[in-house]
């Protein structure tokens, strides 16, 4: 009888140990399944619609500009304002790393006006003003960062531009001491309201010329005068999203 009890106890202990071992193994497998290498992959939402990833826009823009010229030496002057600012633009929105629809590129051709008003004191508290306006063709190239929220798009961009002065308000035409060709840096930001396929853009941009507006030796061979034009512009634009089958990129 004692041997039977001993044998029965050994059998029960063996079965319990085996069941516990299987249970632990099952728990370990569940744990490994829950925390395998795939569980640490980027869980970001992937945009698969090519019409969201790739967008082509063409549009026009009109702006109100405030411009001036920066002088390296003391000069009594002030800026001017202008409404003669109009441009045509092409915008290409594209993804980065395959599924990050936050980037774009914009190029355009615009005609704008900049200048300054030279103020001269002719006598005590009597000043004489001479306004100089220059008509320019600019070609901006901007790299864009964008965020789309429903029917609204937020945009921020930076890049450069090339320019050519083709006309002036001065009698006698553009002076020989004026550099007609130039280039500079620019930045812009704005918001777009989408009424597919049309978009309304409200933007602000700033340009700073890197080339000299006037010949540095205009007044002296020894003491050069450095001049750089700048412009702040508030604009409104109307853009058309092409978005047709010829512009959709296949995945």
PDB file of C-alpha atoms in Angstrom:
ATOM      1  CA  UNK A   1       0.000   0.000   0.000  1.00  0.00           C
ATOM      2  CA  UNK A   2       2.836   2.372   0.876  1.00  0.00           C
ATOM      3  CA  UNK A   3       4.557   1.651  -2.425  1.00  0.00           C
ATOM      4  CA  UNK A   4       1.325   2.415  -4.275  1.00  0.00           C
ATOM      5  CA  UNK A   5       0.952   5.759  -2.510  1.00  0.00           C
ATOM      6  CA  UNK A   6       4.571   6.629  -3.225  1.00  0.00           C
ATOM      7  CA  UNK A   7       4.181   5.737  -6.906  1.00  0.00           C
ATOM      8  CA  UNK A   8       0.949   7.764  -7.097  1.00  0.00           C
ATOM      9  CA  UNK A   9       2.656  10.835  -5.532  1.00  0.00           C
ATOM     10  CA  UNK A  10       5.552  10.608  -7.998  1.00  0.00           C
ATOM     11  CA  UNK A  11       3.115  10.389 -10.923  1.00  0.00           C
ATOM     12  CA  UNK A  12       1.097  13.407  -9.741  1.00  0.00           C
ATOM     13  CA  UNK A  13       4.269  15.457  -9.232  1.00  0.00           C
ATOM     14  CA  UNK A  14       5.515  14.573 -12.722  1.00  0.00           C
ATOM     15  CA  UNK A  15       2.202  15.563 -14.350  1.00  0.00           C
ATOM     16  CA  UNK A  16       2.077  18.869 -12.473  1.00  0.00           C
ATOM     17  CA  UNK A  17       5.654  19.709 -13.436  1.00  0.00           C
ATOM     18  CA  UNK A  18       4.982  18.844 -17.068  1.00  0.00           C
ATOM     19  CA  UNK A  19       1.811  20.986 -17.122  1.00  0.00           C
ATOM     20  CA  UNK A  20       3.658  23.926 -15.552  1.00  0.00           C
ATOM     21  CA  UNK A  21       6.477  23.545 -18.097  1.00  0.00           C
ATOM     22  CA  UNK A  22       3.989  23.626 -20.971  1.00  0.00           C
ATOM     23  CA  UNK A  23       2.241  26.660 -19.461  1.00  0.00           C
ATOM     24  CA  UNK A  24       5.516  28.568 -19.102  1.00  0.00           C
ATOM     25  CA  UNK A  25       6.456  27.692 -22.653  1.00  0.00           C
ATOM     26  CA  UNK A  26       3.086  28.981 -23.858  1.00  0.00           C
ATOM     27  CA  UNK A  27       3.505  32.219 -21.921  1.00  0.00           C
ATOM     28  CA  UNK A  28       6.997  32.710 -23.341  1.00  0.00           C
ATOM     29  CA  UNK A  29       5.724  32.149 -26.861  1.00  0.00           C
ATOM     30  CA  UNK A  30       2.922  34.663 -26.322  1.00  0.00           C
ATOM     31  CA  UNK A  31       5.433  37.114 -24.880  1.00  0.00           C
ATOM     32  CA  UNK A  32       7.769  36.683 -27.854  1.00  0.00           C
ATOM     33  CA  UNK A  33       4.899  37.083 -30.281  1.00  0.00           C
ATOM     34  CA  UNK A  34       3.888  40.309 -28.580  1.00  0.00           C
ATOM     35  CA  UNK A  35       7.413  41.761 -28.525  1.00  0.00           C
ATOM     36  CA  UNK A  36       9.032  40.428 -31.663  1.00  0.00           C
ATOM     37  CA  UNK A  37      11.127  42.592 -33.968  1.00  0.00           C
ATOM     38  CA  UNK A  38       8.109  43.557 -36.056  1.00  0.00           C
ATOM     39  CA  UNK A  39       6.414  45.183 -33.071  1.00  0.00           C
ATOM     40  CA  UNK A  40       9.047  47.929 -33.059  1.00  0.00           C
ATOM     41  CA  UNK A  41       8.546  48.979 -36.667  1.00  0.00           C
ATOM     42  CA  UNK A  42       7.432  52.512 -37.458  1.00  0.00           C
ATOM     43  CA  UNK A  43       3.687  52.573 -37.063  1.00  0.00           C
ATOM     44  CA  UNK A  44       3.277  55.845 -38.979  1.00  0.00           C
ATOM     45  CA  UNK A  45       0.384  56.169 -41.355  1.00  0.00           C
ATOM     46  CA  UNK A  46       1.396  55.473 -44.915  1.00  0.00           C
ATOM     47  CA  UNK A  47      -0.214  57.561 -47.614  1.00  0.00           C
ATOM     48  CA  UNK A  48      -0.775  55.408 -50.675  1.00  0.00           C
ATOM     49  CA  UNK A  49      -2.954  57.680 -52.793  1.00  0.00           C
ATOM     50  CA  UNK A  50      -0.740  59.118 -55.536  1.00  0.00           C
ATOM     51  CA  UNK A  51      -3.007  62.169 -55.834  1.00  0.00           C
ATOM     52  CA  UNK A  52      -2.003  63.082 -52.271  1.00  0.00           C
ATOM     53  CA  UNK A  53       1.683  62.267 -52.638  1.00  0.00           C
ATOM     54  CA  UNK A  54       2.135  63.957 -56.016  1.00  0.00           C
ATOM     55  CA  UNK A  55       0.311  67.167 -56.916  1.00  0.00           C
ATOM     56  CA  UNK A  56       0.852  69.648 -59.761  1.00  0.00           C
ATOM     57  CA  UNK A  57      -0.446  73.198 -59.500  1.00  0.00           C
ATOM     58  CA  UNK A  58      -0.360  76.169 -61.859  1.00  0.00           C
ATOM     59  CA  UNK A  59      -1.507  79.580 -60.775  1.00  0.00           C
ATOM     60  CA  UNK A  60      -1.227  83.341 -60.652  1.00  0.00           C
ATOM     61  CA  UNK A  61      -0.428  85.704 -57.813  1.00  0.00           C
ATOM     62  CA  UNK A  62      -0.854  89.419 -57.128  1.00  0.00           C
ATOM     63  CA  UNK A  63       0.833  91.260 -54.284  1.00  0.00           C
ATOM     64  CA  UNK A  64       1.270  94.474 -52.341  1.00  0.00           C
ATOM     65  CA  UNK A  65       4.979  95.174 -51.811  1.00  0.00           C
ATOM     66  CA  UNK A  66       7.057  97.338 -49.490  1.00  0.00           C
ATOM     67  CA  UNK A  67      10.617  97.745 -50.741  1.00  0.00           C
ATOM     68  CA  UNK A  68      13.765  99.658 -49.897  1.00  0.00           C
ATOM     69  CA  UNK A  69      17.506  99.760 -50.548  1.00  0.00           C
ATOM     70  CA  UNK A  70      20.056  99.222 -47.799  1.00  0.00           C
ATOM     71  CA  UNK A  71      23.107 101.541 -47.942  1.00  0.00           C
ATOM     72  CA  UNK A  72      26.393 100.715 -46.218  1.00  0.00           C
ATOM     73  CA  UNK A  73      26.965 104.436 -45.572  1.00  0.00           C
ATOM     74  CA  UNK A  74      24.617 106.979 -44.058  1.00  0.00           C
ATOM     75  CA  UNK A  75      21.931 108.048 -46.533  1.00  0.00           C
ATOM     76  CA  UNK A  76      18.702 109.873 -45.847  1.00  0.00           C
ATOM     77  CA  UNK A  77      16.092 107.788 -47.609  1.00  0.00           C
ATOM     78  CA  UNK A  78      12.925 105.797 -47.094  1.00  0.00           C
ATOM     79  CA  UNK A  79      11.165 102.909 -48.760  1.00  0.00           C
ATOM     80  CA  UNK A  80       8.310 102.820 -51.245  1.00  0.00           C
ATOM     81  CA  UNK A  81       5.189 100.732 -51.722  1.00  0.00           C
ATOM     82  CA  UNK A  82       3.854  99.212 -54.916  1.00  0.00           C
ATOM     83  CA  UNK A  83       0.886  97.259 -56.215  1.00  0.00           C
ATOM     84  CA  UNK A  84       2.542  96.376 -59.521  1.00  0.00           C
ATOM     85  CA  UNK A  85       3.443  92.835 -58.549  1.00  0.00           C
ATOM     86  CA  UNK A  86       2.156  89.924 -60.600  1.00  0.00           C
ATOM     87  CA  UNK A  87       3.438  86.418 -61.286  1.00  0.00           C
ATOM     88  CA  UNK A  88       2.749  83.012 -62.847  1.00  0.00           C
ATOM     89  CA  UNK A  89       3.858  79.905 -60.941  1.00  0.00           C
ATOM     90  CA  UNK A  90       4.177  76.140 -61.185  1.00  0.00           C
ATOM     91  CA  UNK A  91       4.186  74.097 -57.968  1.00  0.00           C
ATOM     92  CA  UNK A  92       5.058  70.415 -57.623  1.00  0.00           C
ATOM     93  CA  UNK A  93       4.257  68.718 -54.324  1.00  0.00           C
ATOM     94  CA  UNK A  94       6.111  65.446 -53.772  1.00  0.00           C
ATOM     95  CA  UNK A  95       6.845  62.994 -50.936  1.00  0.00           C
ATOM     96  CA  UNK A  96      10.136  62.146 -49.278  1.00  0.00           C
ATOM     97  CA  UNK A  97      11.185  58.586 -48.421  1.00  0.00           C
ATOM     98  CA  UNK A  98       8.219  57.262 -50.327  1.00  0.00           C
ATOM     99  CA  UNK A  99       5.323  58.199 -48.045  1.00  0.00           C
ATOM    100  CA  UNK A 100       5.992  61.558 -46.335  1.00  0.00           C
ATOM    101  CA  UNK A 101       3.804  64.069 -48.231  1.00  0.00           C
ATOM    102  CA  UNK A 102       5.338  67.201 -46.736  1.00  0.00           C
ATOM    103  CA  UNK A 103       7.519  68.680 -49.463  1.00  0.00           C
ATOM    104  CA  UNK A 104       7.319  70.631 -52.686  1.00  0.00           C
ATOM    105  CA  UNK A 105       9.097  72.782 -55.240  1.00  0.00           C
ATOM    106  CA  UNK A 106       7.888  76.036 -56.788  1.00  0.00           C
ATOM    107  CA  UNK A 107       9.204  78.044 -59.726  1.00  0.00           C
ATOM    108  CA  UNK A 108       7.726  81.148 -61.281  1.00  0.00           C
ATOM    109  CA  UNK A 109       8.118  84.233 -63.418  1.00  0.00           C
ATOM    110  CA  UNK A 110       6.990  87.499 -61.883  1.00  0.00           C
ATOM    111  CA  UNK A 111       7.142  91.188 -62.610  1.00  0.00           C
ATOM    112  CA  UNK A 112       7.573  93.434 -59.604  1.00  0.00           C
ATOM    113  CA  UNK A 113       8.607  96.940 -58.637  1.00  0.00           C
ATOM    114  CA  UNK A 114      11.102  98.123 -56.043  1.00  0.00           C
ATOM    115  CA  UNK A 115      13.034 101.259 -55.217  1.00  0.00           C
ATOM    116  CA  UNK A 116      13.437 103.992 -52.636  1.00  0.00           C
ATOM    117  CA  UNK A 117      12.919 107.709 -52.050  1.00  0.00           C
ATOM    118  CA  UNK A 118      16.018 109.854 -51.563  1.00  0.00           C
ATOM    119  CA  UNK A 119      15.395 112.702 -49.105  1.00  0.00           C
ATOM    120  CA  UNK A 120      17.571 115.854 -49.286  1.00  0.00           C
ATOM    121  CA  UNK A 121      17.442 118.739 -46.826  1.00  0.00           C
ATOM    122  CA  UNK A 122      17.613 121.917 -48.937  1.00  0.00           C
ATOM    123  CA  UNK A 123      17.162 124.302 -46.004  1.00  0.00           C
ATOM    124  CA  UNK A 124      16.075 124.323 -42.378  1.00  0.00           C
ATOM    125  CA  UNK A 125      13.112 121.921 -42.121  1.00  0.00           C
ATOM    126  CA  UNK A 126      12.685 121.962 -45.884  1.00  0.00           C
ATOM    127  CA  UNK A 127      13.274 118.659 -47.643  1.00  0.00           C
ATOM    128  CA  UNK A 128      13.271 117.601 -51.242  1.00  0.00           C
ATOM    129  CA  UNK A 129      12.297 114.072 -52.212  1.00  0.00           C
ATOM    130  CA  UNK A 130      13.369 112.163 -55.310  1.00  0.00           C
ATOM    131  CA  UNK A 131      11.651 108.840 -55.851  1.00  0.00           C
ATOM    132  CA  UNK A 132      13.316 106.059 -57.823  1.00  0.00           C
ATOM    133  CA  UNK A 133      11.258 103.105 -59.023  1.00  0.00           C
ATOM    134  CA  UNK A 134      12.577 100.117 -60.940  1.00  0.00           C
ATOM    135  CA  UNK A 135      10.561  97.489 -62.799  1.00  0.00           C
ATOM    136  CA  UNK A 136      12.020  94.006 -62.468  1.00  0.00           C
ATOM    137  CA  UNK A 137      11.486  90.493 -63.765  1.00  0.00           C
ATOM    138  CA  UNK A 138      12.189  87.895 -61.068  1.00  0.00           C
ATOM    139  CA  UNK A 139      12.504  84.124 -61.404  1.00  0.00           C
ATOM    140  CA  UNK A 140      12.072  82.558 -57.946  1.00  0.00           C
ATOM    141  CA  UNK A 141      12.898  78.931 -57.116  1.00  0.00           C
ATOM    142  CA  UNK A 142      11.532  77.829 -53.744  1.00  0.00           C
ATOM    143  CA  UNK A 143      11.762  74.585 -51.767  1.00  0.00           C
ATOM    144  CA  UNK A 144       8.526  74.085 -49.821  1.00  0.00           C
ATOM    145  CA  UNK A 145       7.495  72.308 -46.637  1.00  0.00           C
ATOM    146  CA  UNK A 146       3.746  71.718 -46.307  1.00  0.00           C
ATOM    147  CA  UNK A 147       1.220  70.270 -43.896  1.00  0.00           C
ATOM    148  CA  UNK A 148      -2.302  69.430 -45.098  1.00  0.00           C
ATOM    149  CA  UNK A 149      -5.142  69.582 -42.578  1.00  0.00           C
ATOM    150  CA  UNK A 150      -8.459  68.768 -44.225  1.00  0.00           C
ATOM    151  CA  UNK A 151      -9.142  71.634 -46.683  1.00  0.00           C
ATOM    152  CA  UNK A 152      -6.290  73.775 -45.378  1.00  0.00           C
ATOM    153  CA  UNK A 153      -2.607  73.607 -46.287  1.00  0.00           C
ATOM    154  CA  UNK A 154       0.134  75.347 -44.297  1.00  0.00           C
ATOM    155  CA  UNK A 155       3.261  76.194 -46.307  1.00  0.00           C
ATOM    156  CA  UNK A 156       6.762  77.380 -45.490  1.00  0.00           C
ATOM    157  CA  UNK A 157       9.501  77.842 -48.080  1.00  0.00           C
ATOM    158  CA  UNK A 158      13.019  79.090 -48.692  1.00  0.00           C
ATOM    159  CA  UNK A 159      15.148  79.496 -51.789  1.00  0.00           C
ATOM    160  CA  UNK A 160      16.594  82.033 -54.158  1.00  0.00           C
ATOM    161  CA  UNK A 161      15.771  84.175 -57.150  1.00  0.00           C
ATOM    162  CA  UNK A 162      17.352  85.808 -60.166  1.00  0.00           C
ATOM    163  CA  UNK A 163      16.327  89.256 -61.368  1.00  0.00           C
ATOM    164  CA  UNK A 164      16.622  91.647 -64.296  1.00  0.00           C
ATOM    165  CA  UNK A 165      15.803  95.382 -64.214  1.00  0.00           C
ATOM    166  CA  UNK A 166      14.095  96.370 -67.463  1.00  0.00           C
ATOM    167  CA  UNK A 167      12.604  99.805 -66.732  1.00  0.00           C
ATOM    168  CA  UNK A 168      12.716 102.767 -64.345  1.00  0.00           C
ATOM    169  CA  UNK A 169      10.806 105.918 -63.460  1.00  0.00           C
ATOM    170  CA  UNK A 170      13.969 108.014 -63.854  1.00  0.00           C
ATOM    171  CA  UNK A 171      14.212 110.330 -66.815  1.00  0.00           C
ATOM    172  CA  UNK A 172      16.886 109.181 -69.207  1.00  0.00           C
ATOM    173  CA  UNK A 173      16.384 105.506 -68.446  1.00  0.00           C
ATOM    174  CA  UNK A 174      18.344 103.119 -66.254  1.00  0.00           C
ATOM    175  CA  UNK A 175      21.680 104.686 -65.157  1.00  0.00           C
ATOM    176  CA  UNK A 176      24.874 102.935 -66.206  1.00  0.00           C
ATOM    177  CA  UNK A 177      25.857 102.665 -62.540  1.00  0.00           C
ATOM    178  CA  UNK A 178      22.848 100.411 -61.867  1.00  0.00           C
ATOM    179  CA  UNK A 179      23.367  96.657 -62.050  1.00  0.00           C
ATOM    180  CA  UNK A 180      20.532  95.302 -64.172  1.00  0.00           C
ATOM    181  CA  UNK A 181      21.213  91.659 -63.326  1.00  0.00           C
ATOM    182  CA  UNK A 182      21.077  90.321 -59.799  1.00  0.00           C
ATOM    183  CA  UNK A 183      20.198  87.455 -57.508  1.00  0.00           C
ATOM    184  CA  UNK A 184      19.315  86.951 -53.885  1.00  0.00           C
ATOM    185  CA  UNK A 185      17.687  84.891 -51.168  1.00  0.00           C
ATOM    186  CA  UNK A 186      14.016  84.699 -50.317  1.00  0.00           C
ATOM    187  CA  UNK A 187      11.666  83.059 -47.866  1.00  0.00           C
ATOM    188  CA  UNK A 188       7.911  82.749 -47.780  1.00  0.00           C
ATOM    189  CA  UNK A 189       5.066  81.341 -45.754  1.00  0.00           C
ATOM    190  CA  UNK A 190       1.347  81.122 -46.117  1.00  0.00           C
ATOM    191  CA  UNK A 191      -1.892  79.233 -46.058  1.00  0.00           C
ATOM    192  CA  UNK A 192      -3.916  77.615 -48.834  1.00  0.00           C
ATOM    193  CA  UNK A 193      -7.653  76.993 -48.751  1.00  0.00           C
ATOM    194  CA  UNK A 194      -8.608  74.134 -51.060  1.00  0.00           C
ATOM    195  CA  UNK A 195     -11.771  74.127 -53.158  1.00  0.00           C
ATOM    196  CA  UNK A 196     -10.710  71.238 -55.348  1.00  0.00           C
ATOM    197  CA  UNK A 197      -9.498  71.672 -58.009  1.00  0.00           C
ATOM    198  CA  UNK A 198      -8.977  75.390 -57.217  1.00  0.00           C
ATOM    199  CA  UNK A 199      -6.891  76.690 -54.305  1.00  0.00           C
ATOM    200  CA  UNK A 200      -6.783  80.158 -52.754  1.00  0.00           C
ATOM    201  CA  UNK A 201      -3.322  81.082 -51.432  1.00  0.00           C
ATOM    202  CA  UNK A 202      -2.571  83.848 -48.922  1.00  0.00           C
ATOM    203  CA  UNK A 203       1.176  84.358 -48.546  1.00  0.00           C
ATOM    204  CA  UNK A 204       3.906  86.651 -47.281  1.00  0.00           C
ATOM    205  CA  UNK A 205       7.417  86.675 -48.780  1.00  0.00           C
ATOM    206  CA  UNK A 206      10.695  88.486 -48.191  1.00  0.00           C
ATOM    207  CA  UNK A 207      13.529  89.012 -50.687  1.00  0.00           C
ATOM    208  CA  UNK A 208      17.058  90.225 -50.020  1.00  0.00           C
ATOM    209  CA  UNK A 209      19.440  90.954 -52.875  1.00  0.00           C
ATOM    210  CA  UNK A 210      22.952  89.544 -52.592  1.00  0.00           C
ATOM    211  CA  UNK A 211      24.329  91.478 -55.555  1.00  0.00           C
ATOM    212  CA  UNK A 212      25.074  95.206 -55.452  1.00  0.00           C
ATOM    213  CA  UNK A 213      22.192  97.337 -56.671  1.00  0.00           C
ATOM    214  CA  UNK A 214      24.562 100.204 -57.566  1.00  0.00           C
ATOM    215  CA  UNK A 215      28.183 100.114 -58.649  1.00  0.00           C
ATOM    216  CA  UNK A 216      30.150 100.193 -55.344  1.00  0.00           C
ATOM    217  CA  UNK A 217      32.527 102.781 -56.859  1.00  0.00           C
ATOM    218  CA  UNK A 218      29.716 105.143 -57.850  1.00  0.00           C
ATOM    219  CA  UNK A 219      30.999 107.966 -55.614  1.00  0.00           C
ATOM    220  CA  UNK A 220      34.578 107.031 -54.798  1.00  0.00           C
ATOM    221  CA  UNK A 221      37.281 104.651 -55.959  1.00  0.00           C
ATOM    222  CA  UNK A 222      38.616 104.506 -52.414  1.00  0.00           C
ATOM    223  CA  UNK A 223      35.462 104.332 -50.294  1.00  0.00           C
ATOM    224  CA  UNK A 224      33.009 101.909 -51.799  1.00  0.00           C
ATOM    225  CA  UNK A 225      29.262 102.129 -51.251  1.00  0.00           C
ATOM    226  CA  UNK A 226      27.435  98.818 -50.880  1.00  0.00           C
ATOM    227  CA  UNK A 227      23.736  98.712 -51.719  1.00  0.00           C
ATOM    228  CA  UNK A 228      21.295  95.810 -51.469  1.00  0.00           C
ATOM    229  CA  UNK A 229      17.608  95.904 -52.300  1.00  0.00           C
ATOM    230  CA  UNK A 230      14.976  94.189 -50.170  1.00  0.00           C
ATOM    231  CA  UNK A 231      11.254  93.651 -50.466  1.00  0.00           C
ATOM    232  CA  UNK A 232       8.413  92.454 -48.240  1.00  0.00           C
ATOM    233  CA  UNK A 233       5.325  91.352 -50.145  1.00  0.00           C
ATOM    234  CA  UNK A 234       1.828  90.306 -49.079  1.00  0.00           C
ATOM    235  CA  UNK A 235       0.095  88.392 -51.855  1.00  0.00           C
ATOM    236  CA  UNK A 236      -3.046  86.524 -52.813  1.00  0.00           C
ATOM    237  CA  UNK A 237      -3.001  83.776 -55.424  1.00  0.00           C
ATOM    238  CA  UNK A 238      -5.337  81.480 -57.301  1.00  0.00           C
ATOM    239  CA  UNK A 239      -3.963  78.053 -58.242  1.00  0.00           C
ATOM    240  CA  UNK A 240      -5.429  75.170 -60.198  1.00  0.00           C
ATOM    241  CA  UNK A 241      -4.661  71.597 -59.159  1.00  0.00           C
ATOM    242  CA  UNK A 242      -4.124  69.689 -62.402  1.00  0.00           C
ATOM    243  CA  UNK A 243      -4.541  66.306 -60.729  1.00  0.00           C
ATOM    244  CA  UNK A 244      -5.750  64.530 -63.864  1.00  0.00           C
ATOM    245  CA  UNK A 245      -4.877  61.013 -64.943  1.00  0.00           C
ATOM    246  CA  UNK A 246      -1.824  62.261 -66.820  1.00  0.00           C
ATOM    247  CA  UNK A 247      -0.377  63.665 -63.603  1.00  0.00           C
ATOM    248  CA  UNK A 248      -1.082  60.787 -61.231  1.00  0.00           C
ATOM    249  CA  UNK A 249       1.932  58.691 -60.354  1.00  0.00           C
ATOM    250  CA  UNK A 250       1.392  54.974 -60.067  1.00  0.00           C
ATOM    251  CA  UNK A 251       2.466  53.230 -56.878  1.00  0.00           C
TER     252      UNK A 251
END
